[in-house]
Short mmCIF file of C-alpha atoms in Angstrom, two decimals:
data_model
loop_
_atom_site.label_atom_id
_atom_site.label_comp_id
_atom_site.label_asym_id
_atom_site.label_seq_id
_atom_site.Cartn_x
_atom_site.Cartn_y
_atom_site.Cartn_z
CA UNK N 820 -8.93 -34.87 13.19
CA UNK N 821 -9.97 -33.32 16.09
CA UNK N 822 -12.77 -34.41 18.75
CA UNK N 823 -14.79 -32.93 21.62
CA UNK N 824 -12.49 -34.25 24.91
CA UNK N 825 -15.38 -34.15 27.24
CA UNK N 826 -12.64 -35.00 30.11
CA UNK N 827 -12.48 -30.62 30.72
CA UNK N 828 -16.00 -29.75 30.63
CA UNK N 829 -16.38 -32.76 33.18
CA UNK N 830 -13.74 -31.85 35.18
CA UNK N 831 -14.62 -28.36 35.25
CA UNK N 832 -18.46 -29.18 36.17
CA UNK N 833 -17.02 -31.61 38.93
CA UNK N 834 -14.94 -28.96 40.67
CA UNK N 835 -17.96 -26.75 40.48
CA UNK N 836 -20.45 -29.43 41.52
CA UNK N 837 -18.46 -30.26 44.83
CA UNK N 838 -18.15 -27.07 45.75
CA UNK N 839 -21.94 -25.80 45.36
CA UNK N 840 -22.57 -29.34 46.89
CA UNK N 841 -20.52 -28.42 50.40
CA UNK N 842 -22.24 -24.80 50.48
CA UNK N 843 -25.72 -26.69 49.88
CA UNK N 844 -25.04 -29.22 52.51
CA UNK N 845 -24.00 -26.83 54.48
CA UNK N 846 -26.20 -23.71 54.80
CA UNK N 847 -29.10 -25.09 52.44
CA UNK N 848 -29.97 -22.64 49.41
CA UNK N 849 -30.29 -19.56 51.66
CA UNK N 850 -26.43 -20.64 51.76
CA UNK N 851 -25.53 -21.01 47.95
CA UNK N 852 -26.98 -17.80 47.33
CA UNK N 853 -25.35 -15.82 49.87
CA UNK N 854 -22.08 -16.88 47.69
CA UNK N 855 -22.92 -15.36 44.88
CA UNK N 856 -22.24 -11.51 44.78
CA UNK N 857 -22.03 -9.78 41.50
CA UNK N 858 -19.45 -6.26 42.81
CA UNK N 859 -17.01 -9.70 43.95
CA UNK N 860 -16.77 -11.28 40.81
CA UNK N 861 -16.54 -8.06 38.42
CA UNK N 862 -13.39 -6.90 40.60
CA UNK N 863 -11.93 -10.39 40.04
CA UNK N 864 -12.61 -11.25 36.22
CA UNK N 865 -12.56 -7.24 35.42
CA UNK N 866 -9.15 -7.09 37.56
CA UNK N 867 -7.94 -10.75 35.48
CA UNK N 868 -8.80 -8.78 32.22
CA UNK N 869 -7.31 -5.48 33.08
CA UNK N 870 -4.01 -6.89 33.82
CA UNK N 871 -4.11 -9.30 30.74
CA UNK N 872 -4.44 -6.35 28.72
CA UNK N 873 -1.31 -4.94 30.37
CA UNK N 874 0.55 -7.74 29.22
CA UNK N 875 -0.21 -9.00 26.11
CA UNK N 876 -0.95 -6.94 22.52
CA UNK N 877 -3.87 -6.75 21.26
CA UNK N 878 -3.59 -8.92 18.12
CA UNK N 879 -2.52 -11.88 20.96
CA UNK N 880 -5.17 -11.39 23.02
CA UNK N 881 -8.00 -11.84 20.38
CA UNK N 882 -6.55 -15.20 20.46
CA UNK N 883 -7.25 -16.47 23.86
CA UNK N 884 -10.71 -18.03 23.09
CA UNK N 885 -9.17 -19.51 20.40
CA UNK N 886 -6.03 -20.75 22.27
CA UNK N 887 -8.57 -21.71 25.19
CA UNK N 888 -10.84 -24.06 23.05
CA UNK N 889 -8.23 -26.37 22.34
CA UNK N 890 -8.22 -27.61 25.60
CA UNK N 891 -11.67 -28.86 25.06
CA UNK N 892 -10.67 -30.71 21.86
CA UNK N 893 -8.32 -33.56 21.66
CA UNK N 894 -6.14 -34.14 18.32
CA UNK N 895 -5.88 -37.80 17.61
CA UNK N 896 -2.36 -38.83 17.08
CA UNK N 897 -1.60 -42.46 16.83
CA UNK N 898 1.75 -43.28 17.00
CA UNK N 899 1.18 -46.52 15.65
CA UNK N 900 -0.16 -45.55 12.66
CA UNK N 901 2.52 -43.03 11.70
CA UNK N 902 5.02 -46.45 11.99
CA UNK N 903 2.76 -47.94 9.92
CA UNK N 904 3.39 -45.23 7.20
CA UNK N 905 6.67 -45.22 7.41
CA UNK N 906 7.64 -49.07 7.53
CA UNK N 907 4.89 -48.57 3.99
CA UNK N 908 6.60 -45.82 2.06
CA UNK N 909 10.46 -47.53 3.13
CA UNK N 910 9.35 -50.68 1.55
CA UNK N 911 8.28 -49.07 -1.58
CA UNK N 912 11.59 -46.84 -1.29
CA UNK N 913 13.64 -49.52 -1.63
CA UNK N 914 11.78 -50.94 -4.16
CA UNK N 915 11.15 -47.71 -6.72
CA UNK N 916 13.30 -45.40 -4.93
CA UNK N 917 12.71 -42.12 -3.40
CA UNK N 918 10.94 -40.38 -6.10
CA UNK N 919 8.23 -42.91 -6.50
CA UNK N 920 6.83 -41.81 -2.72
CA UNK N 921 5.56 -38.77 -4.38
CA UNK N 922 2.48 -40.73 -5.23
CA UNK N 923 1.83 -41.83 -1.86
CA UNK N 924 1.64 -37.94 -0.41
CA UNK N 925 -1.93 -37.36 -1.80
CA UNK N 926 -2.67 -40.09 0.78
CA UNK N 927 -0.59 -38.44 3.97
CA UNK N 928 -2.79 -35.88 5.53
CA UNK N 929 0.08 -34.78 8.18
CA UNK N 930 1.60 -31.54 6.60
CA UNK N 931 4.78 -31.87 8.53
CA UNK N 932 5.19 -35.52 7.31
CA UNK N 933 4.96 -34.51 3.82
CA UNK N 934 7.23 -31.84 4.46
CA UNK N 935 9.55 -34.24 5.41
CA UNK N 936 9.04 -36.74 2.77
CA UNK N 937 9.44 -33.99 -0.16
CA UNK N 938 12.50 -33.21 1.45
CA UNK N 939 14.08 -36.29 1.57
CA UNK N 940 13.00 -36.68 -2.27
CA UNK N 941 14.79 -33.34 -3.16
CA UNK N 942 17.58 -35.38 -1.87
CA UNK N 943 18.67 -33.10 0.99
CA UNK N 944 21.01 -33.86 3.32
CA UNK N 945 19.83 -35.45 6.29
CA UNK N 946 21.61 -33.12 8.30
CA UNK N 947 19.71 -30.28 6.77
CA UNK N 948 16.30 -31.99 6.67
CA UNK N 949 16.69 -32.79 10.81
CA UNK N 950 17.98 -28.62 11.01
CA UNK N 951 14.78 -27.21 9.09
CA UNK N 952 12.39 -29.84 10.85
CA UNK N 953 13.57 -29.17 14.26
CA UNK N 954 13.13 -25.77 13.26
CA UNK N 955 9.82 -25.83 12.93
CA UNK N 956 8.95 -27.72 16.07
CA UNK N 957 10.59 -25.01 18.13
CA UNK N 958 8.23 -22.34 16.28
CA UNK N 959 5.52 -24.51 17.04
CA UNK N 960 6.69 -24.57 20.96
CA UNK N 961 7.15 -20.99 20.83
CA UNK N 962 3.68 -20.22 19.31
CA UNK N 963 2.29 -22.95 21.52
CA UNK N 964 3.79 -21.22 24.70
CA UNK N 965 2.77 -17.60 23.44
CA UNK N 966 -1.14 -18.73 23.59
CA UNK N 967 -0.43 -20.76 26.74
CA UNK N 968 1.51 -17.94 28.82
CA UNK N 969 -2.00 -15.90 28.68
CA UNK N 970 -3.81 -18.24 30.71
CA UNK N 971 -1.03 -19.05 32.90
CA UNK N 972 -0.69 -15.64 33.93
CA UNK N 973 -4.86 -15.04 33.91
CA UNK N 974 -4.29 -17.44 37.20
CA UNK N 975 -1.63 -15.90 38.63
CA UNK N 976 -3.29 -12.83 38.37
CA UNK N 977 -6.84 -14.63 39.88
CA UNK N 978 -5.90 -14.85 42.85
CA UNK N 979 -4.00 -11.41 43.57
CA UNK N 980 -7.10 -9.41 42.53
CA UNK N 981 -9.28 -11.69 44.56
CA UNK N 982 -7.08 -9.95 47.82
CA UNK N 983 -7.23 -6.63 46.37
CA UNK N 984 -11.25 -6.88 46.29
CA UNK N 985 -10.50 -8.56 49.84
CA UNK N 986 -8.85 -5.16 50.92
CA UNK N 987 -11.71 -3.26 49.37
CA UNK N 988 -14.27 -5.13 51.18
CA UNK N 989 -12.71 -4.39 54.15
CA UNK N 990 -12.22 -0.78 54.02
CA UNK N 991 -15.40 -0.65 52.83
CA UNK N 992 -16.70 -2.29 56.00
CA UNK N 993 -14.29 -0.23 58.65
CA UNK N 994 -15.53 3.00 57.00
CA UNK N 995 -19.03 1.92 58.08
CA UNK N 996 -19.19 0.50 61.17
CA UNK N 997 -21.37 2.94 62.17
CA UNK N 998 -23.97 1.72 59.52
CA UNK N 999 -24.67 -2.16 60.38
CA UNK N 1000 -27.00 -2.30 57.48
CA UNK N 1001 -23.41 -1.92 54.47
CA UNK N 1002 -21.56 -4.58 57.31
CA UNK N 1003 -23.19 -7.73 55.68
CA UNK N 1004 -22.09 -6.97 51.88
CA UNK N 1005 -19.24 -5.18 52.02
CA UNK N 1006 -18.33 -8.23 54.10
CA UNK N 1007 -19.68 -10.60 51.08
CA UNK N 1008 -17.16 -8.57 48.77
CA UNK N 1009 -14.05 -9.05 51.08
CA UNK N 1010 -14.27 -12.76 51.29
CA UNK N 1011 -16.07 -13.63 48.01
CA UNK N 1012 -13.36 -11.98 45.85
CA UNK N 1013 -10.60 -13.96 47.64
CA UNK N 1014 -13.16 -17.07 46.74
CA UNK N 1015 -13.95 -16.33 43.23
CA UNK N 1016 -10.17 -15.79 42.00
CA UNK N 1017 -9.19 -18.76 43.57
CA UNK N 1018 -12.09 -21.00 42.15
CA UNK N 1019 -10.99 -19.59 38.82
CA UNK N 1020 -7.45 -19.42 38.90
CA UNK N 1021 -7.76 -23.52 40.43
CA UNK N 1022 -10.31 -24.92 38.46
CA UNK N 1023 -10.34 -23.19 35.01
CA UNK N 1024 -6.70 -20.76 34.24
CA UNK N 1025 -4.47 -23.38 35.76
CA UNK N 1026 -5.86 -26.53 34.49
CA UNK N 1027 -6.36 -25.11 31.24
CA UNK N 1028 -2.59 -24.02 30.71
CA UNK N 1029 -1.56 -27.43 32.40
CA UNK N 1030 -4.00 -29.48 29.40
CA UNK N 1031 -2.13 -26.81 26.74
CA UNK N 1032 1.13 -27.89 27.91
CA UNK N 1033 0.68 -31.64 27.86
CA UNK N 1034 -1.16 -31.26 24.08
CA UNK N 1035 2.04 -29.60 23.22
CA UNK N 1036 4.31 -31.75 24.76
CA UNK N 1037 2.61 -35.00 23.14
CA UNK N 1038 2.52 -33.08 19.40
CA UNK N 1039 5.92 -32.14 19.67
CA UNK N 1040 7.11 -36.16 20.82
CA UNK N 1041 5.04 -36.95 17.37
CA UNK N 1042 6.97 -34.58 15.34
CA UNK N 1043 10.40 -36.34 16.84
CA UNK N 1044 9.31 -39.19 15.57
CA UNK N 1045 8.34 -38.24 12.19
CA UNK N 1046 11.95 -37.05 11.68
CA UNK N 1047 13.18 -39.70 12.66
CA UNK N 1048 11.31 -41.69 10.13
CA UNK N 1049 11.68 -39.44 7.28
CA UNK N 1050 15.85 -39.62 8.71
CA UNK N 1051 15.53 -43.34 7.73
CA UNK N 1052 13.85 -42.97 4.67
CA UNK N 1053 16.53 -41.16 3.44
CA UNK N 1054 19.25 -43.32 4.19
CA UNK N 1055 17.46 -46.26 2.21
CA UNK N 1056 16.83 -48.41 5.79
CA UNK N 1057 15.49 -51.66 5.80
CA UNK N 1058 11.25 -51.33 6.85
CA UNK N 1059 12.35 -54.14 9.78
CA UNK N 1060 14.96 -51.71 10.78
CA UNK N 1061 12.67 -48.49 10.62
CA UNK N 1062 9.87 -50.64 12.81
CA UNK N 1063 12.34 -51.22 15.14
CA UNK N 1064 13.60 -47.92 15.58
CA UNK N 1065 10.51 -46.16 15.29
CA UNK N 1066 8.54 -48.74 18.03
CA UNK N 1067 10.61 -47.18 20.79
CA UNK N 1068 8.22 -44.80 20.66
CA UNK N 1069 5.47 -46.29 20.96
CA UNK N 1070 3.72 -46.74 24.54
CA UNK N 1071 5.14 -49.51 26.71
CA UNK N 1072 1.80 -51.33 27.12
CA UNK N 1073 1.09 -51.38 23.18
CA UNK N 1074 4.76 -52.28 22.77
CA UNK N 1075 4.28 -55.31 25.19
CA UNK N 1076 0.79 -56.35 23.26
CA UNK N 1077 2.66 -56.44 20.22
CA UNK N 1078 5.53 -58.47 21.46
CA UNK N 1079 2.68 -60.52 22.05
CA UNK N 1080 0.96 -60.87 19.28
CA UNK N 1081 4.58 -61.52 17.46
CA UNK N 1082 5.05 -64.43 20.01
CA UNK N 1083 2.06 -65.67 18.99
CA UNK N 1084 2.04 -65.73 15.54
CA UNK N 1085 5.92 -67.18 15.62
CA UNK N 1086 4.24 -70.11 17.46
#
């Protein structure tokens, strides 16, 4: 299930806070406004989306709001609570056997553990079953890096089109020296743009793709350790044994608080 993470959105409004908090502090409201020119910030997002368009398809691009708003939602995946499941449906394997788990997948909500578990009840090899599993992690990295790469390059890009409306600005300005009225904001355009794709390629295309990346990374360290679960399903392993193994993953800290817990209840 998957929640708000209010941690973007915050960390997005701080950025912008501390920044319209130093031009306040600074040069009062006659300040704030003098940084906001609307020529400066259609060359940089018009620039960021030109580009974009250069270098994805179409049918990829309609995805990028899509792709975006998962940074602002977090997946809950407890490790702990997959263990659970599996040290559960081991016990009963040994108990009924394999085919009697088919009960218990009305219950799993996970697609890729049932996957697994249906697998392992077809009786396929475990070789096979870690092949076609591992298989479909690396689509999901794949897909997960396709929807990633657009923001990644949107900052790249940020930045370089903030300098070309730099170099604008400033021919702009030589070509009128002779008019001091055009000075002031053609001279707003060549240093805002550098501003304005650096505010967005440092505070909302980078940090974005860096929050994609460490979602994926943590969903694909889940999906190892499904396989390895369903792995020792399969081979009929004591539910001690498949704690043991599967703990490992676990965090330290919750790994130390349950060492814990097991001292205490052995006392």
């Amino acid at each position: 299930m998957k929640k708000i993470d209010m941690l973007t959105p915050i960390g997005i409004l701080i950025g912008i806070s501390m920044v319209v908090f130093g031009v306040i502090s600074s040069g009062g409201m006659s300040g704030f406004l003098a940084f906001i020119d609307v020529p400066s910030i259609l060359i940089v997002l018009g620039g960021v989306f030109g580009t974009l368009c250069v270098s994805f398809p179409l049918k990829q691009l309609k995805n990028m709001g899509r792709v975006g708003k998962q940074a602002f939602q977090s997946k809950e995946i407890n490790v702990e609570e997959i263990v659970g499941t599996f040290v559960h449906l081991s016990e009963k394997a040994r108990r009924e056997g394999l085919l009697s788990l088919e009960a218990e997948l009305e219950q799993i909500d996970d697609s890729f553990v049932k996957k697994g578990i249906l697998l392992a009840i077809d009786g396929v090899e475990p070789e096979m079953i870690r092949e076609l599993l591992e298989a479909e992690i690396a689509a999901v990295e794949e897909r997960h890096a396709r929807g990633r790469s657009m923001f990644e390059k949107a900052g790249d890009y940020a930045p370089a089109w903030g300098m070309i409306g730099t170099l604008v600005g400033l021919v702009l300005m030589l070509k009128s020296l002779n008019t001091p009225s055009s000075l002031g904001p053609n001279m707003a355009i060549a240093l805002l743009t550098t501003f304005y794709g650096a505010l967005l390629s440092n505070l909302f295309f980078q940090p974005i793709a860096a929050k994609l990346a460490g979602e994926t990374e943590h969903e694909l360290f889940v999906k190892e350790v499904i396989i390895e679960g369903v792995i020792g399903l399969l081979a009929g392993q004591n539910s001690r044994f498949v704690q043991a193994k599967l703990k490992v993953f676990a965090p330290v800290e919750k790994r130390k608080l349950e060492e814990k817990r097991e001292h205490v209840r052995e006392a």
